[in-house]
CSV table of C-alpha atoms and ligand atoms in Angstrom, one decimal:
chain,number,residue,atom,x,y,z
A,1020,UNK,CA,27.3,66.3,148.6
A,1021,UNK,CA,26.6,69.6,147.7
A,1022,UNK,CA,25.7,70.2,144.2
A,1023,UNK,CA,27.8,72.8,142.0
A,1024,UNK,CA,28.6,74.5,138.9
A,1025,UNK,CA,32.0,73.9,137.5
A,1026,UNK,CA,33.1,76.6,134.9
A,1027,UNK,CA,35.8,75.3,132.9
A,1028,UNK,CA,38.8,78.1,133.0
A,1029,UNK,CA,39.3,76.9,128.7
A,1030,UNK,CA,41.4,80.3,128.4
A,1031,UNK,CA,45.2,80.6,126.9
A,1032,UNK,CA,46.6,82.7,129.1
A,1033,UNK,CA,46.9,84.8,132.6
A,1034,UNK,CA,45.7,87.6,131.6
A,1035,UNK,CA,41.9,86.3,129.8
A,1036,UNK,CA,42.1,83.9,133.0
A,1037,UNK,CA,41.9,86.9,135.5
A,1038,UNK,CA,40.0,89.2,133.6
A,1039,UNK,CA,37.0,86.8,133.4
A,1040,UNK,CA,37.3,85.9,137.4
A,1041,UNK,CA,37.6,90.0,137.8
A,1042,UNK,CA,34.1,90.0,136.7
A,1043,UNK,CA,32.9,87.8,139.9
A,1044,UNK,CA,32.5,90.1,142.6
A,1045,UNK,CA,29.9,88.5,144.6
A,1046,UNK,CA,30.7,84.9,143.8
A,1047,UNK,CA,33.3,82.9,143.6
A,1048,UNK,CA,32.9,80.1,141.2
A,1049,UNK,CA,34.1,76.6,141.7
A,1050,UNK,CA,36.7,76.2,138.6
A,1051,UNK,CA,37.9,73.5,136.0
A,1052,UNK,CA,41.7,74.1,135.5
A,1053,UNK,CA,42.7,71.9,132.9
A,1054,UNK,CA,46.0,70.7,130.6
A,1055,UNK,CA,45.8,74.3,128.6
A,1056,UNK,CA,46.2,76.6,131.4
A,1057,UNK,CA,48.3,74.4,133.7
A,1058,UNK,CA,50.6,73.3,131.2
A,1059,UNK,CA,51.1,77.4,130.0
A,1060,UNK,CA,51.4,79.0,133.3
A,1061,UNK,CA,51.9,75.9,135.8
A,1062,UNK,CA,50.9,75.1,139.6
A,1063,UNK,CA,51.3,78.5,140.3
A,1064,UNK,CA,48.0,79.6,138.5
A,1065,UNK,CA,46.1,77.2,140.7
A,1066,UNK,CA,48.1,78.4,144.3
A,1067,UNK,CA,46.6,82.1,142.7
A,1068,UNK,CA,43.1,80.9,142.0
A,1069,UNK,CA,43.1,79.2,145.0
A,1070,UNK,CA,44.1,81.6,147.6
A,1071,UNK,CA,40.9,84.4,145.9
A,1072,UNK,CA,39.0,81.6,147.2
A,1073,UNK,CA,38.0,79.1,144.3
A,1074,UNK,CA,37.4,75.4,144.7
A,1075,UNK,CA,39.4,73.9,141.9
A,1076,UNK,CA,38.7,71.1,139.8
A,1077,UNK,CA,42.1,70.0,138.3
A,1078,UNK,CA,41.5,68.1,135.2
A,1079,UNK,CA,44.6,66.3,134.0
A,1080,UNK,CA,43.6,63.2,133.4
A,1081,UNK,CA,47.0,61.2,134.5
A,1082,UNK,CA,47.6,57.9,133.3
A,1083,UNK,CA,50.8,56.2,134.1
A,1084,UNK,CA,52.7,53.4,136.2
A,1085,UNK,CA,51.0,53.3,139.9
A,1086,UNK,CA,54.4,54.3,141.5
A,1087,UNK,CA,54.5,57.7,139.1
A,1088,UNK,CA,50.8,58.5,139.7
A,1089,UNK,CA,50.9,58.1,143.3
A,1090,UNK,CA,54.0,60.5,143.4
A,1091,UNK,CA,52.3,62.9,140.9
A,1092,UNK,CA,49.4,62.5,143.1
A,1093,UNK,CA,51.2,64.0,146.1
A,1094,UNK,CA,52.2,66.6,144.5
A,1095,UNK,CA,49.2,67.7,143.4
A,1096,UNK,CA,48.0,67.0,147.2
A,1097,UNK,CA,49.7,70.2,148.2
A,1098,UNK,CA,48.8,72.7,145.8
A,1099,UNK,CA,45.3,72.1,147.7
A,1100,UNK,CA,42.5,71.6,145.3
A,1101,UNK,CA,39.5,70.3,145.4
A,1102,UNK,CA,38.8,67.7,142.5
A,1103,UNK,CA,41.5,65.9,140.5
A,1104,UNK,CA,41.4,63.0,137.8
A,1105,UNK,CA,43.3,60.3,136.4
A,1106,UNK,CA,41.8,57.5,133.4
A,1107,UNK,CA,40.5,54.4,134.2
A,1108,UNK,CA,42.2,52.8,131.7
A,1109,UNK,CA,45.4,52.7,133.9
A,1110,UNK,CA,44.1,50.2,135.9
A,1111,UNK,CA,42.8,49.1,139.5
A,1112,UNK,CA,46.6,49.3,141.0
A,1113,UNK,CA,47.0,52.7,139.7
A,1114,UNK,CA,44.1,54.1,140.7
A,1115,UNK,CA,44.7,52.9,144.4
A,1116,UNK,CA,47.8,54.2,144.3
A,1117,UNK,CA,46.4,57.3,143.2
A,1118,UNK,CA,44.4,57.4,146.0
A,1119,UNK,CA,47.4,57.0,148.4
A,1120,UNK,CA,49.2,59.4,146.8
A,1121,UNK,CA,46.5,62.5,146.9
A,1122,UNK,CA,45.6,61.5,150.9
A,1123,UNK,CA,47.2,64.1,152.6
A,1124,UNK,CA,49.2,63.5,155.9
A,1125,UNK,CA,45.8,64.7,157.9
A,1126,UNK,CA,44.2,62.1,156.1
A,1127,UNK,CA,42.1,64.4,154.2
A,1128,UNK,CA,42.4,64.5,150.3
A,1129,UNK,CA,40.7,65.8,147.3
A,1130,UNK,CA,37.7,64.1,145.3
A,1131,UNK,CA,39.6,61.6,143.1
A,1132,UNK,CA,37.4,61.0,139.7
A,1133,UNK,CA,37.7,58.5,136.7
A,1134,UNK,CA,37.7,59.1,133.1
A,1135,UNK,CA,36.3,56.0,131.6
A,1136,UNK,CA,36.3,56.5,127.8
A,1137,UNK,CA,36.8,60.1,126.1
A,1138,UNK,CA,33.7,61.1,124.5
A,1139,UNK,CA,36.2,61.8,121.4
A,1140,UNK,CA,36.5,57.6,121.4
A,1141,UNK,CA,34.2,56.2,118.6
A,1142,UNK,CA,33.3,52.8,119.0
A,1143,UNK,CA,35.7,52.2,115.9
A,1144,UNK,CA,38.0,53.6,117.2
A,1145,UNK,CA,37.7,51.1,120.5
A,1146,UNK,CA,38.0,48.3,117.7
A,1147,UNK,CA,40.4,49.4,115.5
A,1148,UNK,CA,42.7,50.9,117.7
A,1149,UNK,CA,42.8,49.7,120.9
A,1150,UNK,CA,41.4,46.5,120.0
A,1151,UNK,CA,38.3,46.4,122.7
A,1152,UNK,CA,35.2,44.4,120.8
A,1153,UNK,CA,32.8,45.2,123.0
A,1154,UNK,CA,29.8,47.7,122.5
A,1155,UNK,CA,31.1,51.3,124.3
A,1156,UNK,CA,28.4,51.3,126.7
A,1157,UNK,CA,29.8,48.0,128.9
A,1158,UNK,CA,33.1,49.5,128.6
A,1159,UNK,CA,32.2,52.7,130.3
A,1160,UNK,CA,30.3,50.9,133.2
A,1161,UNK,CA,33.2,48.3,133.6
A,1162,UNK,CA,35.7,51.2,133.7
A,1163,UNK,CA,32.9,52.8,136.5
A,1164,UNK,CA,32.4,49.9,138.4
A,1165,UNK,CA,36.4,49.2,139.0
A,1166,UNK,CA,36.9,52.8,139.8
A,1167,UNK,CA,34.2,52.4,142.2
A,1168,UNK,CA,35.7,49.1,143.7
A,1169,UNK,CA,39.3,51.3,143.6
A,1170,UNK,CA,37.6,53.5,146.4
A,1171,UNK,CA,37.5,56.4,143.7
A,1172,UNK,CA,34.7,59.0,144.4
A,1173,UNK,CA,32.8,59.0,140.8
A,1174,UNK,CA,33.0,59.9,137.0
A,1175,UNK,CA,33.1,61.5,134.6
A,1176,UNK,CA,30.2,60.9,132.0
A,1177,UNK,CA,27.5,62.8,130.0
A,1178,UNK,CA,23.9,64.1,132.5
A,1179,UNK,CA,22.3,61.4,130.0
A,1180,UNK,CA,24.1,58.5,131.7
A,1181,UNK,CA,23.8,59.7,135.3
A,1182,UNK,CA,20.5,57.8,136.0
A,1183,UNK,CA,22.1,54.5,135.1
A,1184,UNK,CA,25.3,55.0,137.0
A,1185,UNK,CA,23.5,55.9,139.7
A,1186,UNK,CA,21.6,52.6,139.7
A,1187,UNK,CA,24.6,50.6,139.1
A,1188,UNK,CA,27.2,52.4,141.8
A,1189,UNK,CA,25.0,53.5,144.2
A,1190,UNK,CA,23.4,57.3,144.6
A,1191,UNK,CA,26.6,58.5,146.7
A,1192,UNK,CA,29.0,57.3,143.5
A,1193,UNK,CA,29.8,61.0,141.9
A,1194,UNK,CA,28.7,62.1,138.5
A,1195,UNK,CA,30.9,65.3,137.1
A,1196,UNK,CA,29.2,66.0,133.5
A,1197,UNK,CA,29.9,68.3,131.1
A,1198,UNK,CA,28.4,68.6,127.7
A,1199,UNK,CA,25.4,71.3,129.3
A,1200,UNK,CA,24.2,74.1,127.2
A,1201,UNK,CA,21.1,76.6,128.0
A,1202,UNK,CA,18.2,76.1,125.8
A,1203,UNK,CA,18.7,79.1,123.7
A,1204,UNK,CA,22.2,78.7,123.6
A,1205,UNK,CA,24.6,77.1,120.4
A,1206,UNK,CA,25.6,73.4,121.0
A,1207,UNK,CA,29.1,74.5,119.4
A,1208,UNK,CA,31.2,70.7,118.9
A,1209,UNK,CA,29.6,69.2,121.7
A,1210,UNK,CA,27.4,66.5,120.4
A,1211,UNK,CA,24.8,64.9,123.1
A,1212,UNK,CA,23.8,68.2,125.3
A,1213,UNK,CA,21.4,68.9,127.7
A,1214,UNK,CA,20.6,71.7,129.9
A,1215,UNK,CA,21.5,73.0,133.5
A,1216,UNK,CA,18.1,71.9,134.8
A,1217,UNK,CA,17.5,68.6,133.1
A,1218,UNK,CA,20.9,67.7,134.5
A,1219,UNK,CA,19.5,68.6,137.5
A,1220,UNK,CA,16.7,66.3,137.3
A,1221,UNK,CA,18.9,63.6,135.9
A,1222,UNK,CA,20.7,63.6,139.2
A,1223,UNK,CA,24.0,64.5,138.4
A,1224,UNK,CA,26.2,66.1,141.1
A,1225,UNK,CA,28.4,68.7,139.5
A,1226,UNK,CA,27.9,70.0,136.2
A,1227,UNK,CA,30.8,71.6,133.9
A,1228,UNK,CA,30.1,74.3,131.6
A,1229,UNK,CA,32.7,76.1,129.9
A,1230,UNK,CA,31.9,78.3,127.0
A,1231,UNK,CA,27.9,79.4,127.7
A,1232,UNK,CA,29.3,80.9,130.7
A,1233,UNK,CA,32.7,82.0,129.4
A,1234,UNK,CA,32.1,83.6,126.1
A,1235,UNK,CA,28.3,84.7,127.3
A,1236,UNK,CA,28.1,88.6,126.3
A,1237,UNK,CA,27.3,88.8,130.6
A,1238,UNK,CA,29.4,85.8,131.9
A,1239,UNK,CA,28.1,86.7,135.4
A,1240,UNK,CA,24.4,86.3,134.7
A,1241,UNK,CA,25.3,82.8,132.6
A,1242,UNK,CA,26.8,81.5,136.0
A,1243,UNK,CA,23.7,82.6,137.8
A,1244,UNK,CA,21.4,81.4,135.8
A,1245,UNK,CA,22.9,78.3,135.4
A,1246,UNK,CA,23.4,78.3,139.1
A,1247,UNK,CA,19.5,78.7,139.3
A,1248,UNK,CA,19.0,76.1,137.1
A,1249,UNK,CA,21.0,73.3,138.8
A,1250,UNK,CA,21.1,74.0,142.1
A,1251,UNK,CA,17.7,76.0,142.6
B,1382,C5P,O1,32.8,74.8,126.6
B,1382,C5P,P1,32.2,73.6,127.1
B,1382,C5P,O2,31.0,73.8,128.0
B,1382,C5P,O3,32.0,72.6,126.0
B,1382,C5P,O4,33.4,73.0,128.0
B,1382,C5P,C1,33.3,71.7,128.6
B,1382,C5P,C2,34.5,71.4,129.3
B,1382,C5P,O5,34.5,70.0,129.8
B,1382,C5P,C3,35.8,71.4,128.5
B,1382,C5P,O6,36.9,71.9,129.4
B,1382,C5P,C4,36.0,70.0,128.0
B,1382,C5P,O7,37.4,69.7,127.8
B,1382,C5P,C5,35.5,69.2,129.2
B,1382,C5P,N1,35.1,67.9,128.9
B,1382,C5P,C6,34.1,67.6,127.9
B,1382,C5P,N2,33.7,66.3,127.7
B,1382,C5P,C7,34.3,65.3,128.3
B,1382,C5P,C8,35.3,65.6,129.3
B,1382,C5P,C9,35.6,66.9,129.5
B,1382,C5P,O8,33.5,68.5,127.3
B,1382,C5P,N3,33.9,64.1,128.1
């Protein structure tokens, strides 16, 4: 699996979407499309994105009944992207429905990853609200290891974790991590960050990085030189 830079598309509107991508002219970034934008300007911004010849990473987290995720998962099926992802916390059934639901009628289908626990969970808020008494660290691998037995292709986690997953779920069990600054750069409200190249070295597959590439004073040279950094 080839590794890539994700740049997370964390813009309000059409036009600050396509004025950044204008600036790619030699490139063409592989793209996190999340709730913001595809909740403002729906599936038509990804069909756009899409056809100038982005892979698309469609972050929207669903988390339902099996029978409505496996529908919602067809219909995201045909709007062609790349990477999509649902929460763990819906269960085994679900995310096997899921699964159903994205393979396309050639039988091919976009990378399906887990979100075990936000990284905006505390573990008090495991405790007190959703009444899990159990150290965050075994809930995240549980979550892991029954997307992994689901047939899901990976997770979503922080580069710091990668090395255990990886020992746990096997080498070929996908690591998507955001949470990745330069070593100059601010840290802004992410808390545990580490850079393009220790990810690297960390082993994780796909990195997302959002704002030191999008609100960089040259966005272009950001995506290279994180580019440089991860994948070499
Ligand atoms: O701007 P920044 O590099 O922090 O953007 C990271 C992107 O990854 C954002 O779109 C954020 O929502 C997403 N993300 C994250 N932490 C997670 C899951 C997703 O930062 N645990």
């Amino acid at each position: 699996m080839a590794k890539d830079v994700i740049v997370a598309l964390d813009f309000p509107g059409e036009k600050e979407v396509f004025d950044f991508l204008d600036l790619f002219r030699e490139e063409k970034p592989y793209v996190k499309i999340g709730m913001e934008l595809f909740y403002a300007l729906g599936p038509n911004v990804v069909r756009e994105i899409k056809a100038r010849g982005h892979k698309i990473f469609l972050d929207l987290k669903l988390h339902d009944i099996p029978n409505t995720v496996r529908s919602a998962m067809a219909s995201l099926s045909r709007l062609d992207v790349d990477m999509t992802n649902l929460h763990a916390a819906g269960g085994s059934r679900m995310m096997a429905e899921a699964l159903t639901g994205l393979t396309r009628p050639d039988g091919t289908r976009p990378l399906l990853i887990a979100v075990t626990q936000l990284t905006s969970t505390s573990q008090e808020t495991l405790e007190k609200d959703l009444l899990i008494e159990k150290p965050m660290e075994d809930v995240v691998a549980h979550y892991a290891a029954v997307a992994r037995e689901s047939g899901l292709d990976g997770i979503v986690c922080s580069p710091l974790e990668v090395p255990g997953v990886k020992a746990r779920l096997g080498k070929e069990f996908l690591t998507v991590t955001p949470g990745v600054r330069f070593a100059d750069g601010d840290a802004g409200d992410q808390v545990r960050v580490t850079t393009p190249a220790k990810a690297r070295e960390l082993g994780s597959d796909y990195i997302v990085m959002g704002r030191p590439i999008t609100r960089a004073a040259d966005p272009v040279a950001a995506y290279r030189r994180a580019m440089a950094e991860f994948v070499g």
